[in-house]
């Protein structure tokens, strides 16, 4: 009888983060100062980020040591288990071997604490007493709430309004950890008030919530801003996932032909996939697949161009796959995948052909999640269901082709706070959204001139 | 740096269940047939239970082998981790060492699948196609839904009405696993219709829901009944918890002075504590503490007497600590602890002084849970918060006495489906309930004559 789970001990926790920057096939375009069009001075970011994180953002070192106090928190739940999905394989009748890395075992229920913990740590070290952030589905907001509580800081979360009302229990979770959470757009910031003046019923977006949180950080003493995805240092922190997975696959005497992750801002996908980039570069045949929703097809239908990270243009310009910062996504339940942009590192690797992107409609993703839950027990987050849909497709292809492929995916979070979405799916009340081509054109026409 | 988590491999899963019956200090009173007052014939239970489980119910063997197909499901999440609560110890400034066994990592989020899986297995082996059951807070209903899905059976869950509306997402979880869940009292059974005729607004109770599920099983072909606590075979299945904990404590080079579990029907407490009973009998100094709510003080204020397990008197009479089968508990949020009776095995050990019982009010339990969440990250179920409250008390006593006690408790489930309760607690909207002495007298006056 083979094992279902491959476990590492706390002493096997990676001691450093893997930095993909030295392994990129082309140089990363620098962030630009929107006023001058010139590369942004890293020092200009010090109004909202601590020095240590800015250093990591621009570091060209192949790896960055993880501070002991950060490791000491991560090991509350890390290393996370790697599962072999025998029951799913059997249910599908596929010759493929399917593995998944279960990041849902963190106290906040997703991979997000992998970066919220170091971010809170470095900010505390820098003397900050409070962090402001945005959250979509609430995974990131809860992760930062947890990390701030652990390091004795206040936490202020601007939660995208439609998610705030879809998922009231995420707010309570944040409050259990001592954070404050309000719906965005709010009347607490100029950015929020401006949106509300134009459209009092605005359901919000990650872009708007980022504007609010950045403004909050810039206008409050002892407060910094914290971002849950997109930026280089965030993706860096997530690479503990892929490093652990590599060690666990060795225990399982396996190596993946395909690595899959859902992709909103890019952090859980990058966390799993980036440590495989140098192996691919050195000749290993391996496909790295980023899965996004058809309702927010950043990589599959967007442009690779300079754009703002937020709605109101407060952030530096980032070169990335984008649908335009004016983009307001449809209210799909994978709130964490409703972002107009994509991490510059993921975007570059996508444009260079190192990774592939594919989009799936919401209904197929929920169907895949139910198949997974009935085989493996775990009910995944709607975001994660996008990875599952792609894995099922690849496993079925392997069956048709009679090939014994090995597939690895990131189970980025559980769906315990998404039961209202599952309820609607099971009641047949959900629909698919495809972002219309003309709307994409319109939003892309408003890209800033870099 | 010492470890936070003590892990076992799948091959270390206990291969048999520990049976406490041969180690009891006094004989267990037999269940009685209510019509005759004579010991119930085990064969009379075959209308609702499979033979294998009835055998386990009355077995005097010191251990019972776990079938391979059951082990094969348990290892989807077992062995569960044993955590050392260093951060909680530090927050309390206690010299006590605190360990907790995390049963919240199962797909259903609690210890309940430890018994739902073997119960579904034995019923499937016996040719059953459908199981009927009751659930309070929904932990048990989801666990049985999961197990039935795995073994290809239908599952029908009668959920106590007040919990059904407090926790709608538990129903959705059960539906994700293919089960049907309706509020009890329902119009689907005679028992339910009778209660509704007397009181259309009845919030329900576990006793009523049991009556409905037993009737469903007795009146449907190919349907059996399944119970999530109280009975000997259920407690037997839970002993994987304590057996694993013993092996993990050895890894940690520790042995508990105090073992704590919350107690509703008794299964999670027994699962952790029973394997310690023979060690205590052989001279180890160890306190086994069962914690119940003041709103349902079965052990601390009830009688040790023969009573029905359900509201309408369909079950055999069990000798147990009871508040009377007419008992309708206050609507506290620890739905799993709102049962009028207590497992006969736990009751006997309580009356014989092998285990202690203590009750805690709801507000202190939520306060303890918040302290725990802010130190250890994990937000526990309201049921589990009762164990946490007792652990905090013991850890503070250890501090006052300057003693380095070792405390072990069962983190029986997470609170992801209990955020509405936490929301009310944080908003100051919860109150304590103490079951009035005169009401206890009244309910106990209606005990059946054995």
Short mmCIF file of C-alpha atoms in Angstrom, two decimals, chain A:
data_model
loop_
_atom_site.label_atom_id
_atom_site.label_comp_id
_atom_site.label_asym_id
_atom_site.label_seq_id
_atom_site.Cartn_x
_atom_site.Cartn_y
_atom_site.Cartn_z
CA UNK A 1 0.00 0.00 0.00
CA UNK A 2 1.56 3.30 -1.09
CA UNK A 3 1.32 6.47 0.92
CA UNK A 4 -1.37 9.08 0.39
CA UNK A 5 0.64 11.84 2.04
CA UNK A 6 4.30 12.76 1.91
CA UNK A 7 5.31 14.62 5.03
CA UNK A 8 8.37 16.63 5.91
CA UNK A 9 9.48 17.51 9.42
CA UNK A 10 9.83 21.05 10.69
CA UNK A 11 13.58 20.77 10.36
CA UNK A 12 13.03 20.19 6.60
CA UNK A 13 11.40 23.60 6.17
CA UNK A 14 13.29 25.52 3.45
CA UNK A 15 15.74 27.91 5.10
CA UNK A 16 15.74 30.35 2.22
CA UNK A 17 13.38 31.62 -0.45
CA UNK A 18 14.12 30.84 -4.08
CA UNK A 19 14.50 33.96 -6.24
CA UNK A 20 13.58 33.38 -9.88
CA UNK A 21 15.04 36.70 -11.07
CA UNK A 22 18.55 35.39 -11.87
CA UNK A 23 16.93 32.50 -13.78
CA UNK A 24 14.72 34.66 -16.02
CA UNK A 25 15.22 34.18 -19.77
CA UNK A 26 15.01 37.95 -20.33
CA UNK A 27 15.50 40.98 -18.11
CA UNK A 28 12.55 42.14 -16.05
CA UNK A 29 11.29 45.57 -17.09
CA UNK A 30 11.65 47.97 -14.15
CA UNK A 31 8.68 49.65 -12.44
CA UNK A 32 8.26 53.21 -13.72
CA UNK A 33 7.51 56.42 -11.93
CA UNK A 34 4.24 57.47 -13.62
CA UNK A 35 5.12 61.18 -13.37
CA UNK A 36 8.52 60.95 -15.05
CA UNK A 37 8.25 57.76 -17.10
CA UNK A 38 11.66 56.88 -15.67
CA UNK A 39 12.48 53.74 -13.65
CA UNK A 40 11.05 54.24 -10.18
CA UNK A 41 13.57 54.92 -7.44
CA UNK A 42 13.26 52.06 -4.92
CA UNK A 43 13.63 54.65 -2.16
CA UNK A 44 10.34 56.22 -3.29
CA UNK A 45 8.60 53.07 -2.07
CA UNK A 46 9.79 53.65 1.49
CA UNK A 47 6.66 55.67 2.25
CA UNK A 48 4.67 52.46 2.26
CA UNK A 49 7.13 49.51 2.44
CA UNK A 50 9.96 48.66 4.85
CA UNK A 51 13.48 48.71 3.50
CA UNK A 52 13.98 44.94 3.81
CA UNK A 53 11.02 44.18 1.51
CA UNK A 54 12.13 46.80 -1.06
CA UNK A 55 15.53 45.12 -1.10
CA UNK A 56 13.86 41.77 -1.74
CA UNK A 57 11.73 43.35 -4.46
CA UNK A 58 14.81 44.25 -6.49
CA UNK A 59 17.23 41.55 -5.32
CA UNK A 60 19.22 39.64 -7.92
CA UNK A 61 20.46 37.08 -5.39
CA UNK A 62 19.59 33.47 -6.24
CA UNK A 63 18.12 32.97 -2.78
CA UNK A 64 17.18 34.98 0.28
CA UNK A 65 17.55 33.56 3.81
CA UNK A 66 14.32 33.24 5.82
CA UNK A 67 14.72 34.93 9.23
CA UNK A 68 14.45 32.59 12.23
CA UNK A 69 11.41 34.38 13.75
CA UNK A 70 9.59 33.90 10.44
CA UNK A 71 10.47 30.20 10.28
CA UNK A 72 9.30 29.95 13.86
CA UNK A 73 5.81 31.07 12.83
CA UNK A 74 5.67 29.18 9.53
CA UNK A 75 6.24 25.92 11.35
CA UNK A 76 2.93 26.31 13.16
CA UNK A 77 1.55 24.61 10.00
CA UNK A 78 4.48 24.06 7.63
CA UNK A 79 5.79 21.95 5.95
CA UNK A 80 2.38 21.30 4.41
CA UNK A 81 1.55 17.78 3.21
CA UNK A 82 1.90 16.63 -0.39
CA UNK A 83 -0.94 14.25 -1.22
CA UNK A 84 -1.14 11.60 -3.90
CA UNK A 85 -4.74 11.70 -5.21
CA UNK A 86 -5.21 7.95 -5.61
CA UNK A 87 -8.96 8.16 -5.16
CA UNK A 88 -9.32 10.89 -7.77
CA UNK A 89 -7.14 8.95 -10.22
CA UNK A 90 -9.36 5.92 -9.70
CA UNK A 91 -12.57 7.94 -10.09
CA UNK A 92 -11.25 9.33 -13.39
CA UNK A 93 -9.85 6.00 -14.53
CA UNK A 94 -6.69 7.81 -15.58
CA UNK A 95 -3.17 6.40 -15.81
CA UNK A 96 -1.93 9.85 -14.69
CA UNK A 97 -0.40 10.24 -11.24
CA UNK A 98 -1.91 13.27 -9.54
CA UNK A 99 -0.23 15.03 -6.62
CA UNK A 100 -1.42 18.08 -4.76
CA UNK A 101 0.27 20.35 -2.28
CA UNK A 102 -2.24 21.18 0.45
CA UNK A 103 -1.82 24.82 1.43
CA UNK A 104 -5.31 24.83 2.94
CA UNK A 105 -3.92 23.56 6.25
CA UNK A 106 -2.69 26.99 7.37
CA UNK A 107 -4.79 28.63 10.10
CA UNK A 108 -6.12 31.15 7.58
CA UNK A 109 -6.91 28.33 5.16
CA UNK A 110 -4.67 29.21 2.22
CA UNK A 111 -1.09 29.80 1.06
CA UNK A 112 -1.36 33.50 1.92
CA UNK A 113 0.25 33.35 5.39
CA UNK A 114 3.50 32.29 3.69
CA UNK A 115 3.98 35.95 2.80
CA UNK A 116 1.83 37.74 5.40
CA UNK A 117 4.10 36.41 8.15
CA UNK A 118 7.40 37.71 6.72
CA UNK A 119 5.71 40.96 5.68
CA UNK A 120 4.41 41.58 9.19
CA UNK A 121 7.79 40.59 10.61
CA UNK A 122 9.84 42.99 8.47
CA UNK A 123 7.39 45.81 9.10
CA UNK A 124 7.52 45.23 12.85
CA UNK A 125 11.32 45.19 12.67
CA UNK A 126 11.12 48.53 10.91
CA UNK A 127 9.08 49.96 13.79
CA UNK A 128 5.67 49.89 12.14
CA UNK A 129 2.64 49.49 14.41
CA UNK A 130 -0.09 49.04 11.83
CA UNK A 131 -0.54 47.54 8.35
CA UNK A 132 -3.20 48.45 5.78
CA UNK A 133 -4.20 46.14 2.97
CA UNK A 134 -6.94 45.13 0.57
CA UNK A 135 -8.58 41.75 0.16
CA UNK A 136 -10.81 40.18 -2.47
CA UNK A 137 -12.27 36.91 -1.29
CA UNK A 138 -10.80 37.45 2.17
CA UNK A 139 -7.99 34.89 2.03
CA UNK A 140 -5.32 37.58 2.05
CA UNK A 141 -7.03 39.79 4.61
CA UNK A 142 -7.32 36.91 7.07
CA UNK A 143 -3.72 35.90 6.46
CA UNK A 144 -2.49 39.40 7.25
CA UNK A 145 -4.79 39.64 10.28
CA UNK A 146 -3.22 36.44 11.64
CA UNK A 147 0.33 37.65 10.99
CA UNK A 148 -0.27 41.08 12.54
CA UNK A 149 -1.74 39.45 15.64
CA UNK A 150 1.33 37.22 15.98
CA UNK A 151 3.72 40.17 15.74
CA UNK A 152 1.61 42.50 17.88
CA UNK A 153 0.50 44.94 15.16
CA UNK A 154 -2.82 46.49 14.19
CA UNK A 155 -4.32 45.44 10.88
CA UNK A 156 -6.73 47.40 8.65
CA UNK A 157 -8.37 45.52 5.77
CA UNK A 158 -10.30 47.07 2.87
CA UNK A 159 -12.42 44.22 1.54
CA UNK A 160 -13.93 44.34 -1.98
CA UNK A 161 -17.57 45.19 -1.26
CA UNK A 162 -19.26 42.37 -3.18
CA UNK A 163 -17.05 39.82 -1.41
CA UNK A 164 -17.63 41.52 1.94
CA UNK A 165 -21.33 40.80 1.64
CA UNK A 166 -20.92 37.41 -0.07
CA UNK A 167 -18.56 36.27 2.67
CA UNK A 168 -19.34 37.99 5.99
CA UNK A 169 -17.64 35.21 7.93
CA UNK A 170 -14.23 36.14 6.54
CA UNK A 171 -14.60 39.48 8.32
CA UNK A 172 -15.40 37.70 11.58
CA UNK A 173 -12.33 35.50 11.12
CA UNK A 174 -10.18 38.63 10.73
CA UNK A 175 -11.79 40.09 13.86
CA UNK A 176 -11.04 36.93 15.81
CA UNK A 177 -7.40 37.74 15.10
CA UNK A 178 -7.93 41.36 16.13
CA UNK A 179 -8.08 43.07 12.72
CA UNK A 180 -10.51 45.71 11.45
CA UNK A 181 -12.24 45.03 8.14
CA UNK A 182 -14.51 47.39 6.16
CA UNK A 183 -16.13 47.18 2.71
CA UNK A 184 -14.40 48.95 -0.18
CA UNK A 185 -15.10 51.44 -1.73
CA UNK A 186 -15.39 53.09 1.69
CA UNK A 187 -15.77 56.67 2.87
CA UNK A 188 -12.50 56.35 4.81
CA UNK A 189 -10.26 57.42 1.94
CA UNK A 190 -10.27 60.00 -0.85
CA UNK A 191 -9.94 57.19 -3.39
CA UNK A 192 -12.99 55.40 -1.97
CA UNK A 193 -15.08 58.58 -1.72
CA UNK A 194 -14.32 59.43 -5.35
CA UNK A 195 -15.54 56.03 -6.57
CA UNK A 196 -18.67 56.25 -4.41
CA UNK A 197 -19.44 59.73 -5.75
CA UNK A 198 -19.37 58.35 -9.31
CA UNK A 199 -21.22 55.14 -8.47
CA UNK A 200 -22.70 54.68 -4.99
CA UNK A 201 -23.58 51.06 -5.88
CA UNK A 202 -20.08 50.12 -7.07
CA UNK A 203 -19.39 46.47 -6.08
CA UNK A 204 -15.72 47.30 -5.68
CA UNK A 205 -12.65 45.73 -7.19
CA UNK A 206 -9.18 44.79 -6.03
CA UNK A 207 -7.86 47.82 -7.92
CA UNK A 208 -10.07 50.18 -5.90
CA UNK A 209 -9.31 48.47 -2.60
CA UNK A 210 -5.57 48.70 -3.30
CA UNK A 211 -5.95 52.45 -3.88
CA UNK A 212 -7.67 52.78 -0.51
CA UNK A 213 -5.11 50.72 1.39
CA UNK A 214 -2.14 52.50 -0.23
CA UNK A 215 -3.69 55.87 0.62
CA UNK A 216 -4.33 54.73 4.20
CA UNK A 217 -0.67 53.70 4.57
CA UNK A 218 0.64 56.87 2.96
CA UNK A 219 -1.47 59.12 5.20
CA UNK A 220 -1.10 57.37 8.59
CA UNK A 221 2.00 57.53 10.74
CA UNK A 222 3.47 54.14 11.73
CA UNK A 223 1.33 52.46 9.06
CA UNK A 224 2.67 50.62 6.04
CA UNK A 225 0.98 48.94 3.12
CA UNK A 226 1.02 45.22 2.53
CA UNK A 227 0.15 43.41 -0.71
CA UNK A 228 -0.87 39.76 -0.96
CA UNK A 229 0.26 39.04 -4.51
CA UNK A 230 1.75 40.53 -7.71
CA UNK A 231 5.01 41.97 -6.34
CA UNK A 232 8.35 40.15 -6.59
CA UNK A 233 8.88 39.86 -2.85
CA UNK A 234 5.43 38.31 -2.38
CA UNK A 235 6.10 35.63 -4.99
CA UNK A 236 9.53 35.10 -3.43
CA UNK A 237 7.96 34.27 -0.05
CA UNK A 238 5.65 31.72 -1.66
CA UNK A 239 8.50 29.63 -3.03
CA UNK A 240 8.56 27.57 0.16
CA UNK A 241 5.68 25.69 -1.51
CA UNK A 242 7.58 24.53 -4.57
CA UNK A 243 10.77 23.82 -2.64
CA UNK A 244 8.89 21.58 -0.22
CA UNK A 245 7.03 19.92 -3.11
CA UNK A 246 10.32 19.05 -4.80
CA UNK A 247 11.61 17.39 -1.63
CA UNK A 248 8.31 15.53 -1.17
CA UNK A 249 8.18 14.34 -4.79
CA UNK A 250 11.63 12.87 -4.20
CA UNK A 251 10.16 10.90 -1.26
CA UNK A 252 7.43 9.74 -3.65
CA UNK A 253 10.05 8.90 -6.29
CA UNK A 254 8.19 11.08 -8.78
CA UNK A 255 8.74 14.14 -10.96
CA UNK A 256 5.95 16.15 -12.59
CA UNK A 257 5.36 16.45 -16.32
CA UNK A 258 2.83 19.17 -15.57
CA UNK A 259 2.63 21.74 -12.75
CA UNK A 260 -0.68 23.58 -12.36
CA UNK A 261 -1.82 26.53 -10.25
CA UNK A 262 -4.71 28.96 -10.38
CA UNK A 263 -3.65 32.49 -11.15
CA UNK A 264 -5.15 35.77 -9.93
CA UNK A 265 -2.21 37.99 -9.03
CA UNK A 266 0.11 35.02 -9.47
CA UNK A 267 1.39 34.20 -6.00
CA UNK A 268 0.22 30.63 -5.38
CA UNK A 269 1.06 29.59 -8.93
CA UNK A 270 4.50 31.17 -8.69
CA UNK A 271 5.09 29.70 -5.25
CA UNK A 272 4.66 26.20 -6.59
CA UNK A 273 6.00 26.66 -10.13
CA UNK A 274 9.02 28.98 -9.84
CA UNK A 275 11.34 26.44 -8.20
CA UNK A 276 10.75 24.30 -11.32
CA UNK A 277 11.86 27.08 -13.71
CA UNK A 278 15.62 26.37 -13.45
CA UNK A 279 14.95 22.63 -13.85
CA UNK A 280 13.03 23.36 -17.04
CA UNK A 281 15.80 25.67 -18.23
CA UNK A 282 18.32 22.89 -17.66
CA UNK A 283 16.42 20.57 -19.96
CA UNK A 284 13.72 18.83 -17.89
CA UNK A 285 10.57 18.45 -19.95
CA UNK A 286 7.92 20.09 -17.81
CA UNK A 287 4.86 22.20 -18.52
CA UNK A 288 3.99 25.00 -16.09
CA UNK A 289 0.32 25.94 -16.47
CA UNK A 290 -1.32 29.04 -14.97
CA UNK A 291 -5.12 28.85 -14.86
CA UNK A 292 -7.32 31.94 -14.85
CA UNK A 293 -11.08 32.49 -15.09
CA UNK A 294 -12.67 33.34 -18.46
CA UNK A 295 -14.31 36.22 -16.55
CA UNK A 296 -10.88 37.76 -15.91
CA UNK A 297 -8.62 36.57 -18.73
CA UNK A 298 -5.56 38.66 -17.87
CA UNK A 299 -2.98 36.47 -19.55
CA UNK A 300 -5.10 34.86 -22.25
CA UNK A 301 -6.76 38.04 -23.53
CA UNK A 302 -4.88 40.97 -21.98
CA UNK A 303 -1.88 42.98 -23.19
CA UNK A 304 1.70 42.83 -21.91
CA UNK A 305 2.13 46.50 -21.15
CA UNK A 306 2.88 49.04 -18.44
CA UNK A 307 -0.14 49.65 -16.23
CA UNK A 308 -1.05 50.74 -12.74
CA UNK A 309 -1.54 48.13 -10.06
CA UNK A 310 -4.54 49.98 -8.67
CA UNK A 311 -7.61 51.79 -9.90
CA UNK A 312 -6.65 55.38 -9.22
CA UNK A 313 -3.05 55.32 -10.39
CA UNK A 314 -1.21 55.66 -7.08
CA UNK A 315 1.17 52.75 -7.66
CA UNK A 316 4.24 52.72 -9.89
CA UNK A 317 3.66 51.43 -13.43
CA UNK A 318 4.36 47.72 -13.71
CA UNK A 319 5.02 45.90 -16.98
CA UNK A 320 2.56 43.03 -16.87
CA UNK A 321 -0.25 41.17 -18.52
CA UNK A 322 -3.22 43.44 -17.90
CA UNK A 323 -6.83 44.05 -18.81
CA UNK A 324 -6.43 47.72 -17.92
CA UNK A 325 -6.71 49.26 -14.46
CA UNK A 326 -10.28 50.42 -15.18
CA UNK A 327 -11.35 46.81 -15.42
CA UNK A 328 -14.26 45.88 -13.13
CA UNK A 329 -14.66 42.10 -13.21
CA UNK A 330 -17.96 40.21 -13.15
CA UNK A 331 -18.97 38.94 -9.72
CA UNK A 332 -17.63 35.40 -10.04
CA UNK A 333 -17.07 33.58 -6.79
CA UNK A 334 -13.33 33.16 -7.21
CA UNK A 335 -12.78 36.61 -5.71
CA UNK A 336 -9.04 36.06 -5.51
CA UNK A 337 -8.82 35.71 -9.30
CA UNK A 338 -10.63 38.98 -10.07
CA UNK A 339 -7.62 41.23 -10.63
CA UNK A 340 -6.92 43.24 -13.76
CA UNK A 341 -3.17 42.61 -13.73
CA UNK A 342 -0.74 39.76 -13.27
CA UNK A 343 2.55 39.56 -11.40
CA UNK A 344 5.32 41.03 -13.63
CA UNK A 345 7.43 37.90 -13.04
CA UNK A 346 4.61 35.57 -14.11
CA UNK A 347 3.77 37.84 -17.05
CA UNK A 348 7.35 37.86 -18.31
CA UNK A 349 7.66 34.07 -18.06
CA UNK A 350 4.35 33.79 -19.87
CA UNK A 351 5.49 36.07 -22.71
CA UNK A 352 8.79 34.20 -22.93
CA UNK A 353 6.99 30.87 -23.29
CA UNK A 354 8.30 29.37 -20.06
CA UNK A 355 4.80 29.07 -18.67
CA UNK A 356 1.44 28.53 -20.38
CA UNK A 357 -1.83 30.25 -19.55
CA UNK A 358 -5.32 28.87 -19.97
CA UNK A 359 -8.74 30.10 -18.87
CA UNK A 360 -11.73 28.15 -17.53
CA UNK A 361 -15.37 29.18 -17.04
CA UNK A 362 -16.81 29.17 -13.52
CA UNK A 363 -19.31 26.31 -13.92
CA UNK A 364 -16.73 23.82 -15.15
CA UNK A 365 -14.54 24.79 -12.20
CA UNK A 366 -17.28 24.14 -9.63
CA UNK A 367 -18.09 20.84 -11.33
CA UNK A 368 -14.43 19.86 -11.07
CA UNK A 369 -14.36 20.89 -7.41
CA UNK A 370 -17.34 18.64 -6.62
CA UNK A 371 -15.66 15.72 -8.41
CA UNK A 372 -12.54 16.38 -6.36
CA UNK A 373 -14.45 16.70 -3.06
CA UNK A 374 -16.28 13.44 -3.64
CA UNK A 375 -13.05 11.59 -4.40
CA UNK A 376 -10.50 13.20 -2.06
CA UNK A 377 -12.76 14.64 0.64
CA UNK A 378 -11.40 18.18 0.54
CA UNK A 379 -13.72 20.99 -0.57
CA UNK A 380 -11.47 23.52 -2.29
CA UNK A 381 -11.78 27.29 -2.59
CA UNK A 382 -13.39 28.57 -5.82
CA UNK A 383 -9.98 29.97 -6.81
CA UNK A 384 -8.38 26.55 -6.43
CA UNK A 385 -11.20 24.95 -8.41
CA UNK A 386 -9.67 26.53 -11.54
CA UNK A 387 -6.50 24.49 -11.04
CA UNK A 388 -8.61 21.39 -10.41
CA UNK A 389 -10.55 21.88 -13.67
CA UNK A 390 -7.29 22.00 -15.62
CA UNK A 391 -5.92 18.94 -13.78
CA UNK A 392 -9.04 16.92 -14.60
CA UNK A 393 -8.65 17.87 -18.27
CA UNK A 394 -5.01 16.85 -18.33
CA UNK A 395 -5.76 13.60 -16.50
CA UNK A 396 -8.48 12.77 -19.02
CA UNK A 397 -6.13 13.57 -21.90
CA UNK A 398 -3.58 11.21 -20.34
CA UNK A 399 -6.29 8.55 -20.33
CA UNK A 400 -7.13 9.13 -24.00
CA UNK A 401 -3.46 9.05 -24.92
CA UNK A 402 -2.76 6.15 -22.58
CA UNK A 403 0.15 8.08 -21.05
CA UNK A 404 1.29 7.80 -17.45
CA UNK A 405 1.82 11.53 -16.91
CA UNK A 406 2.59 12.98 -13.50
CA UNK A 407 0.57 16.06 -12.60
CA UNK A 408 1.23 18.31 -9.62
CA UNK A 409 -1.09 21.09 -8.55
CA UNK A 410 -1.38 23.62 -5.80
CA UNK A 411 -4.40 23.18 -3.56
CA UNK A 412 -4.08 26.81 -2.60
CA UNK A 413 -6.96 26.93 -0.13
CA UNK A 414 -10.03 25.24 1.30
CA UNK A 415 -13.57 26.38 0.54
CA UNK A 416 -15.01 26.46 4.07
CA UNK A 417 -15.86 30.13 3.64
CA UNK A 418 -17.29 29.64 0.17
CA UNK A 419 -20.31 27.50 0.95
CA UNK A 420 -22.71 30.19 -0.30
CA UNK A 421 -21.04 29.85 -3.71
CA UNK A 422 -21.31 26.06 -3.62
CA UNK A 423 -24.93 26.36 -2.52
CA UNK A 424 -25.70 28.49 -5.57
CA UNK A 425 -23.79 26.14 -7.84
CA UNK A 426 -25.64 23.09 -6.53
CA UNK A 427 -28.95 24.94 -6.90
CA UNK A 428 -28.13 25.69 -10.56
CA UNK A 429 -28.09 29.42 -9.89
CA UNK A 430 -24.60 30.20 -11.16
CA UNK A 431 -23.78 31.27 -14.71
CA UNK A 432 -20.60 31.59 -16.72
CA UNK A 433 -19.08 34.94 -17.59
CA UNK A 434 -16.93 35.56 -20.60
CA UNK A 435 -15.37 39.00 -20.62
CA UNK A 436 -16.54 40.59 -23.94
CA UNK A 437 -13.77 41.39 -26.43
CA UNK A 438 -15.03 44.95 -27.03
CA UNK A 439 -14.93 45.70 -23.29
CA UNK A 440 -11.37 44.46 -23.14
CA UNK A 441 -10.49 46.78 -26.06
CA UNK A 442 -12.13 49.69 -24.29
CA UNK A 443 -10.30 49.10 -21.00
CA UNK A 444 -7.00 48.58 -22.78
CA UNK A 445 -7.45 51.88 -24.60
CA UNK A 446 -7.00 53.59 -21.23
CA UNK A 447 -3.60 52.15 -20.47
CA UNK A 448 -1.24 54.83 -19.19
CA UNK A 449 1.46 56.02 -21.58
CA UNK A 450 4.78 54.70 -20.35
#
